[in-house]
Structure formats: C-alpha cells, structure tokens
PDB file of N, CA, C and O in Angstrom:
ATOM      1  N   UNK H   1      -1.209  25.588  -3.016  1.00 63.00           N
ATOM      2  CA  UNK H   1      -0.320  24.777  -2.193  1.00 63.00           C
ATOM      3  C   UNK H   1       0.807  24.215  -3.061  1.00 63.00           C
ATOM      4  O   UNK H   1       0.520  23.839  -4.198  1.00 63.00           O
ATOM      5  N   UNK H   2       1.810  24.145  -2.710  1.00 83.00           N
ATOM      6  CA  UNK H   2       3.185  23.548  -3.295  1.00 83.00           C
ATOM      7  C   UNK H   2       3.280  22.283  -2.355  1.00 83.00           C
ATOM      8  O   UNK H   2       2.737  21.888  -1.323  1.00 83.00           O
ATOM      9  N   UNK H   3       4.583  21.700  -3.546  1.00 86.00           N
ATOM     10  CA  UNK H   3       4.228  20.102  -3.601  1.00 86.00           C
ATOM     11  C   UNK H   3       5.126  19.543  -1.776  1.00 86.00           C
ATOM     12  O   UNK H   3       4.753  18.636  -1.032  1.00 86.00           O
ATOM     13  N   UNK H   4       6.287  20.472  -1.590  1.00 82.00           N
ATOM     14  CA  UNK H   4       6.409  20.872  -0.346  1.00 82.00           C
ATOM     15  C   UNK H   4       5.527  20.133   0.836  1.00 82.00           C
ATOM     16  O   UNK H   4       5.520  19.062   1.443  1.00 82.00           O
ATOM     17  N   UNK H   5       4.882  21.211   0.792  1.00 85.00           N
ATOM     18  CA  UNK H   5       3.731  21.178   1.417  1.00 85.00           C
ATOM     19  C   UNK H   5       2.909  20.128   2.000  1.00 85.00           C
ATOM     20  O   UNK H   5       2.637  19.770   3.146  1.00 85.00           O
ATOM     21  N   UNK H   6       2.469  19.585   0.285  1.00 86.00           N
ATOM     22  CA  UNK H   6       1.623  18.472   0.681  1.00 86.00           C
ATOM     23  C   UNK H   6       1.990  17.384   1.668  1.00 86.00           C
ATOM     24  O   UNK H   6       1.378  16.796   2.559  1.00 86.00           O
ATOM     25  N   UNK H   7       3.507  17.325   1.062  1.00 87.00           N
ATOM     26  CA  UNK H   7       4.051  15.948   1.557  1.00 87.00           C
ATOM     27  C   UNK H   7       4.771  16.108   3.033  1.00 87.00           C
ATOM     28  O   UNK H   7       5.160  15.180   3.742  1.00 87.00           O
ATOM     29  N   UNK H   8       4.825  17.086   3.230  1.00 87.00           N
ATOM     30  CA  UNK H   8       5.189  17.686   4.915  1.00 87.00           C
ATOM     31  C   UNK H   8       3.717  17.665   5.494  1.00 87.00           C
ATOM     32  O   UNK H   8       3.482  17.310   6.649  1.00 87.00           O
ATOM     33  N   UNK H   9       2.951  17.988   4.789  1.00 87.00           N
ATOM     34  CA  UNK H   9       1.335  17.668   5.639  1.00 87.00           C
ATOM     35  C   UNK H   9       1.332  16.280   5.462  1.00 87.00           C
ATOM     36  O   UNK H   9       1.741  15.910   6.562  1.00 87.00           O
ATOM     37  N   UNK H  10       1.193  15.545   4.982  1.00 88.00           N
ATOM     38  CA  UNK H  10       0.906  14.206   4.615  1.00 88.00           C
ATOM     39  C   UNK H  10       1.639  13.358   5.262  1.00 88.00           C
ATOM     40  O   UNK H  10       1.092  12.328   5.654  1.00 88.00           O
ATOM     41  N   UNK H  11       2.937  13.558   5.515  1.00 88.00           N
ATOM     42  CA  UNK H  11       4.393  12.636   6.375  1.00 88.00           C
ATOM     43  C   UNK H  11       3.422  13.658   8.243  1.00 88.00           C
ATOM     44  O   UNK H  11       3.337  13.035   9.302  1.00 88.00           O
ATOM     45  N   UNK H  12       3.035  14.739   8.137  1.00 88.00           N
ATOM     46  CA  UNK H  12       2.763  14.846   9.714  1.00 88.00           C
ATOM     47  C   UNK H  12       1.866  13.960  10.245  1.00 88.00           C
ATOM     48  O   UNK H  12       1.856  13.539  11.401  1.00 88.00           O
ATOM     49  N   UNK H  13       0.565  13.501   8.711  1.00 89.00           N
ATOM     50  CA  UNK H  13      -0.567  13.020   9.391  1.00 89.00           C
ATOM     51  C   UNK H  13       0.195  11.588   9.582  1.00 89.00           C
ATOM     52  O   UNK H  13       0.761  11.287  10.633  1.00 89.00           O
ATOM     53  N   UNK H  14       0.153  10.976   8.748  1.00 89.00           N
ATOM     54  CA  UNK H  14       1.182   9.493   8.636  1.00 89.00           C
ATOM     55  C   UNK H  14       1.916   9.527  10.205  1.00 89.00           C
ATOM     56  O   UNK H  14       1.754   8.621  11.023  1.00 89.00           O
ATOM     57  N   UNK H  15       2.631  10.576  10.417  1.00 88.00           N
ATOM     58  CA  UNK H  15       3.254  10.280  11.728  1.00 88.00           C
ATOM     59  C   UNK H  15       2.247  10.170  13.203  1.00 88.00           C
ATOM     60  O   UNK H  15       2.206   9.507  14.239  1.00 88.00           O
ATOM     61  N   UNK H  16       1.660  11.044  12.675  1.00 89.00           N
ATOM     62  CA  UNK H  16       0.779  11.123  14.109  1.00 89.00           C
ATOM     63  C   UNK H  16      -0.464  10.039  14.032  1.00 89.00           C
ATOM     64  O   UNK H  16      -1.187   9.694  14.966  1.00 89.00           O
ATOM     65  N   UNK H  17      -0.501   9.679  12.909  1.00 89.00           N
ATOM     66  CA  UNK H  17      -1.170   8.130  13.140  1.00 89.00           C
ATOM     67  C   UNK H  17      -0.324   7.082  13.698  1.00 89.00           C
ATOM     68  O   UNK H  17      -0.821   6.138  14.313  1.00 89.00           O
ATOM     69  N   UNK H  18       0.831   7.192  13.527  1.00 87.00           N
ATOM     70  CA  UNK H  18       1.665   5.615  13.984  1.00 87.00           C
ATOM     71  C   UNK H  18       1.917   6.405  15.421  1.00 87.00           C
ATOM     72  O   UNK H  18       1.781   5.437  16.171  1.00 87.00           O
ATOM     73  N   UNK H  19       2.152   7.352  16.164  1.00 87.00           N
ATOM     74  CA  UNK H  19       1.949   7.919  17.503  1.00 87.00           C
ATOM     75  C   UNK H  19       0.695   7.431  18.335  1.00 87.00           C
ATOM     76  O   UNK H  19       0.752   7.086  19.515  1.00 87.00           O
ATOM     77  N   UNK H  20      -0.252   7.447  17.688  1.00 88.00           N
ATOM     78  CA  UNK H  20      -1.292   7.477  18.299  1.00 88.00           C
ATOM     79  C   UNK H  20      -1.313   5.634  18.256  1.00 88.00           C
ATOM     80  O   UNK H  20      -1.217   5.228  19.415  1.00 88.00           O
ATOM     81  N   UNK H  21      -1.382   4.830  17.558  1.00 87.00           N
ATOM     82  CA  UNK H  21      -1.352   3.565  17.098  1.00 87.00           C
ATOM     83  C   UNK H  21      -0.431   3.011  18.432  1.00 87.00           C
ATOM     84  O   UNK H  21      -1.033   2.348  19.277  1.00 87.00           O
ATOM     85  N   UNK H  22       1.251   3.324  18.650  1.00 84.00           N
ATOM     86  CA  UNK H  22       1.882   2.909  19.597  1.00 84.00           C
ATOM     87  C   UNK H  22       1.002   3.585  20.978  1.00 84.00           C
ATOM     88  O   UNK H  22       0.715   2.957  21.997  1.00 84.00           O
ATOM     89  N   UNK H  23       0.679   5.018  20.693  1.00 84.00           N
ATOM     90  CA  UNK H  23      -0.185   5.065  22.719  1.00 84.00           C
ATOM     91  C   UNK H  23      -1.213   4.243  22.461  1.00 84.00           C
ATOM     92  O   UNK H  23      -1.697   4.211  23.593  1.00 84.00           O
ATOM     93  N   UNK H  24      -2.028   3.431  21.697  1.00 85.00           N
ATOM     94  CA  UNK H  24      -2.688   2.272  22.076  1.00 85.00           C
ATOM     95  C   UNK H  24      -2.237   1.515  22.435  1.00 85.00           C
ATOM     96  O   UNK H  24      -2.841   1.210  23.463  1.00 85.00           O
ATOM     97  N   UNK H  25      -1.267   0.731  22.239  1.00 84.00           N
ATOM     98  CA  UNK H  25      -0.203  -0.375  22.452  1.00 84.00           C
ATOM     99  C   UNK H  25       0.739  -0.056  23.855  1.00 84.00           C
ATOM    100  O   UNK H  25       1.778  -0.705  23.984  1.00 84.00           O
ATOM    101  N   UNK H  26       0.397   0.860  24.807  1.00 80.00           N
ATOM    102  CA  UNK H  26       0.893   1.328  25.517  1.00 80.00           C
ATOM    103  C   UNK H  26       2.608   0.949  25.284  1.00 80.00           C
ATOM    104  O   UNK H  26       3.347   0.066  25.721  1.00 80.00           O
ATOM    105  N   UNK H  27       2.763   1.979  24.467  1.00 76.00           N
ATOM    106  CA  UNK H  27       4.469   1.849  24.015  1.00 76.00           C
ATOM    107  C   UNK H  27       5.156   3.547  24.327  1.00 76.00           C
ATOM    108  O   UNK H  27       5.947   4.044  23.524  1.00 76.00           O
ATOM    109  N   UNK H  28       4.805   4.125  25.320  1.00 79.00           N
ATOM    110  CA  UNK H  28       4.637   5.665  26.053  1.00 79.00           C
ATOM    111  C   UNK H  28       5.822   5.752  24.990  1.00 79.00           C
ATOM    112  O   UNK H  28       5.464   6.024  23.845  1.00 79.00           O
ATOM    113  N   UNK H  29       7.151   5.562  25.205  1.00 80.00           N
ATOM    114  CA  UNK H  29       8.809   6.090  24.842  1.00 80.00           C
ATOM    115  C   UNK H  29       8.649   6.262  23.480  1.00 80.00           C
ATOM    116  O   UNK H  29       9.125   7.343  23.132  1.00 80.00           O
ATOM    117  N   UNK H  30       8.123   5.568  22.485  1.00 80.00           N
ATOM    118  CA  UNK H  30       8.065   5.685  20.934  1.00 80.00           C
ATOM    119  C   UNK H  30       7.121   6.128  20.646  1.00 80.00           C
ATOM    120  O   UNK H  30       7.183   6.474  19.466  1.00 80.00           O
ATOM    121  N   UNK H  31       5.614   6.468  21.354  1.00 84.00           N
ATOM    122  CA  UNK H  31       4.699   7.280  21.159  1.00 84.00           C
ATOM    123  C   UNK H  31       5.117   8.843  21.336  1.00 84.00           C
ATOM    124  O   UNK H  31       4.951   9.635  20.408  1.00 84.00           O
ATOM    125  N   UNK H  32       5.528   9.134  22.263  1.00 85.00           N
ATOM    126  CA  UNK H  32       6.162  10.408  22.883  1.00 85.00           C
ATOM    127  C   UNK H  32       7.222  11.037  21.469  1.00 85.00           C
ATOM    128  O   UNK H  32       7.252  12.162  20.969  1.00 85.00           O
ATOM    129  N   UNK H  33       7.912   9.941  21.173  1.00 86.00           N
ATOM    130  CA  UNK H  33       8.964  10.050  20.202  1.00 86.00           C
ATOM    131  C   UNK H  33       8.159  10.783  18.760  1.00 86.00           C
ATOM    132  O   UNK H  33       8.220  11.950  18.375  1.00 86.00           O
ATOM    133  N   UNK H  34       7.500   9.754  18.239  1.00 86.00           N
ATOM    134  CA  UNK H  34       6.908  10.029  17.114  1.00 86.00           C
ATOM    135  C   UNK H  34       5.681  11.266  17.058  1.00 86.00           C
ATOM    136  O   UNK H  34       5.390  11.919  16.056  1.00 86.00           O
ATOM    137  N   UNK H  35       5.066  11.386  18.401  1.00 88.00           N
ATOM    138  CA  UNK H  35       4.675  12.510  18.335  1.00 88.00           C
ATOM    139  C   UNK H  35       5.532  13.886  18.085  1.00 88.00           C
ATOM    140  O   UNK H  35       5.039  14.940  17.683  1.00 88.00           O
ATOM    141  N   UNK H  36       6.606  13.715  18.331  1.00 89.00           N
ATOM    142  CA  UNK H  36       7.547  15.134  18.762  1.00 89.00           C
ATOM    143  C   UNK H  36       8.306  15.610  17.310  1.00 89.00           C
ATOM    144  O   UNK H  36       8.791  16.690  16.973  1.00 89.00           O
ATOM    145  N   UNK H  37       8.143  13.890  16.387  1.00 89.00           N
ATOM    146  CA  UNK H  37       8.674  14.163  15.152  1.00 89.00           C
ATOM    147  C   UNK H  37       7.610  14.876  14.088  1.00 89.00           C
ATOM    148  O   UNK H  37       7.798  15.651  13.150  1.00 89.00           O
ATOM    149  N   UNK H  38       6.118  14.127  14.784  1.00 90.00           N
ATOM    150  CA  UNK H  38       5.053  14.815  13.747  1.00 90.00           C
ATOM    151  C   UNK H  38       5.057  15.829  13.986  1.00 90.00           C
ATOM    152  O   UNK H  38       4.916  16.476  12.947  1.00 90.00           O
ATOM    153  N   UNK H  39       5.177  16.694  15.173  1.00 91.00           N
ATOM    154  CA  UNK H  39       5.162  18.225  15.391  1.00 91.00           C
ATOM    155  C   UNK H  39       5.727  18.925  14.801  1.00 91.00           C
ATOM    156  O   UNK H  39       5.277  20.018  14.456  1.00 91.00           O
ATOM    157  N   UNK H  40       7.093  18.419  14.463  1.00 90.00           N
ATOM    158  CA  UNK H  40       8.596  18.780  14.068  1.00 90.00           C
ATOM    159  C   UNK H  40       8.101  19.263  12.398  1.00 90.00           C
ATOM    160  O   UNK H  40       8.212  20.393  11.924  1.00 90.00           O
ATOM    161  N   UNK H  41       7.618  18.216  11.815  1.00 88.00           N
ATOM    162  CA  UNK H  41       6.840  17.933  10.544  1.00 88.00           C
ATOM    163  C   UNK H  41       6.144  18.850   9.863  1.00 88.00           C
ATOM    164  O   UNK H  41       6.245  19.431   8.782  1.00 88.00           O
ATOM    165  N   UNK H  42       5.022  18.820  11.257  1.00 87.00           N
ATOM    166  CA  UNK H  42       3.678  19.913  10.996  1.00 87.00           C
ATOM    167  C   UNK H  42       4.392  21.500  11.226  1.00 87.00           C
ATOM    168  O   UNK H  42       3.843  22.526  10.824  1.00 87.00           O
ATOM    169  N   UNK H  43       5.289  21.483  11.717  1.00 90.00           N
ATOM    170  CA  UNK H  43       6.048  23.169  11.580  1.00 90.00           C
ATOM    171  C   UNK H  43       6.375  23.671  10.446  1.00 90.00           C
ATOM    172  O   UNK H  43       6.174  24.753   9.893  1.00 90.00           O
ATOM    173  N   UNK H  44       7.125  22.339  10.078  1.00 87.00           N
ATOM    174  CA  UNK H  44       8.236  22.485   8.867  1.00 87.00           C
ATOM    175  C   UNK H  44       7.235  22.289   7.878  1.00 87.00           C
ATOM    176  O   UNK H  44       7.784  22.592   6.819  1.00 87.00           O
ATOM    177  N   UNK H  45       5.525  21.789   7.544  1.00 86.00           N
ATOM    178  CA  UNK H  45       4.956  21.907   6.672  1.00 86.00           C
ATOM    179  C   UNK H  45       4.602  23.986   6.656  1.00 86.00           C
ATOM    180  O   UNK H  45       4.772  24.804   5.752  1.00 86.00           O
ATOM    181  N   UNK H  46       4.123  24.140   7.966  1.00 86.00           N
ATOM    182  CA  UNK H  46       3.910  25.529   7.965  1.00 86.00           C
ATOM    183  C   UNK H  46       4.888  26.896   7.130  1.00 86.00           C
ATOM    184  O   UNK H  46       4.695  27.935   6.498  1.00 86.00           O
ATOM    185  N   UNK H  47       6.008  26.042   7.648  1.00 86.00           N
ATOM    186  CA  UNK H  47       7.395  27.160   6.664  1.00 86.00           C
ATOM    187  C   UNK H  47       7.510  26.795   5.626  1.00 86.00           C
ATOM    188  O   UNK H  47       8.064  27.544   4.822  1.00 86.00           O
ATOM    189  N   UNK H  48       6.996  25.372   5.157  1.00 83.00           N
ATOM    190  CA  UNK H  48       7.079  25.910   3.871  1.00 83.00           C
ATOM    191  C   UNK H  48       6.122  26.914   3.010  1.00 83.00           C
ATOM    192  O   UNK H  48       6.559  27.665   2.139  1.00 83.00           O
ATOM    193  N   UNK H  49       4.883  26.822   3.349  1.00 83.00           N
ATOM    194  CA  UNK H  49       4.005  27.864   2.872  1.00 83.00           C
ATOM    195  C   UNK H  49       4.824  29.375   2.690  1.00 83.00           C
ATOM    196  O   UNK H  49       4.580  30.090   1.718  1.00 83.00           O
ATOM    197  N   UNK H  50       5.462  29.625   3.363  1.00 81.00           N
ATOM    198  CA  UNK H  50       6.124  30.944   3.745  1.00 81.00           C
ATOM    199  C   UNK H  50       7.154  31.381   2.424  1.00 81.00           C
ATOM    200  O   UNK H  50       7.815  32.418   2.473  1.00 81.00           O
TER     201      UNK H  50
END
C-alpha cells in the first residue's frame, strides 16, 4: 500500500464517521453531504492503488 492510499482510506473512514454522527443528530442536509464526500474519498482511495 502507498502512503496515498492510506490517507484517502483513513480521511474516507474519518468522513463517514462524522456522516453517520450528524444522521444521529438528525442533521439529514450535512449527513447526506458528508456522506457523498466520503464516497468521493473512498473512490479516489481506490485509484490510487491503480
């Protein structure tokens, strides 16, 4: 694994914890948000492998 990597995995999990944290807080608009960025994240960790 390259260092890439890690930190594009690591910034996805980080994100999709504070996603999940606001849908407790019923905060739908910034949950929705931050989910869409961790996705964004977890892709861009995938290409980097590539």
């Amino acid at each position: 694994m390259n260092e890439l990597f890690t930190m594009a995995a690591i910034l996805a999990v980080v994100l999709s914890f504070l996603a999940w944290r606001e849908h407790a807080s019923a905060n739908q608009r910034d949950a929705g948000l931050l989910a869409s960025i961790a996705a964004l994240t977890g892709v861009g960790a995938l290409l980097a492998l590539i």
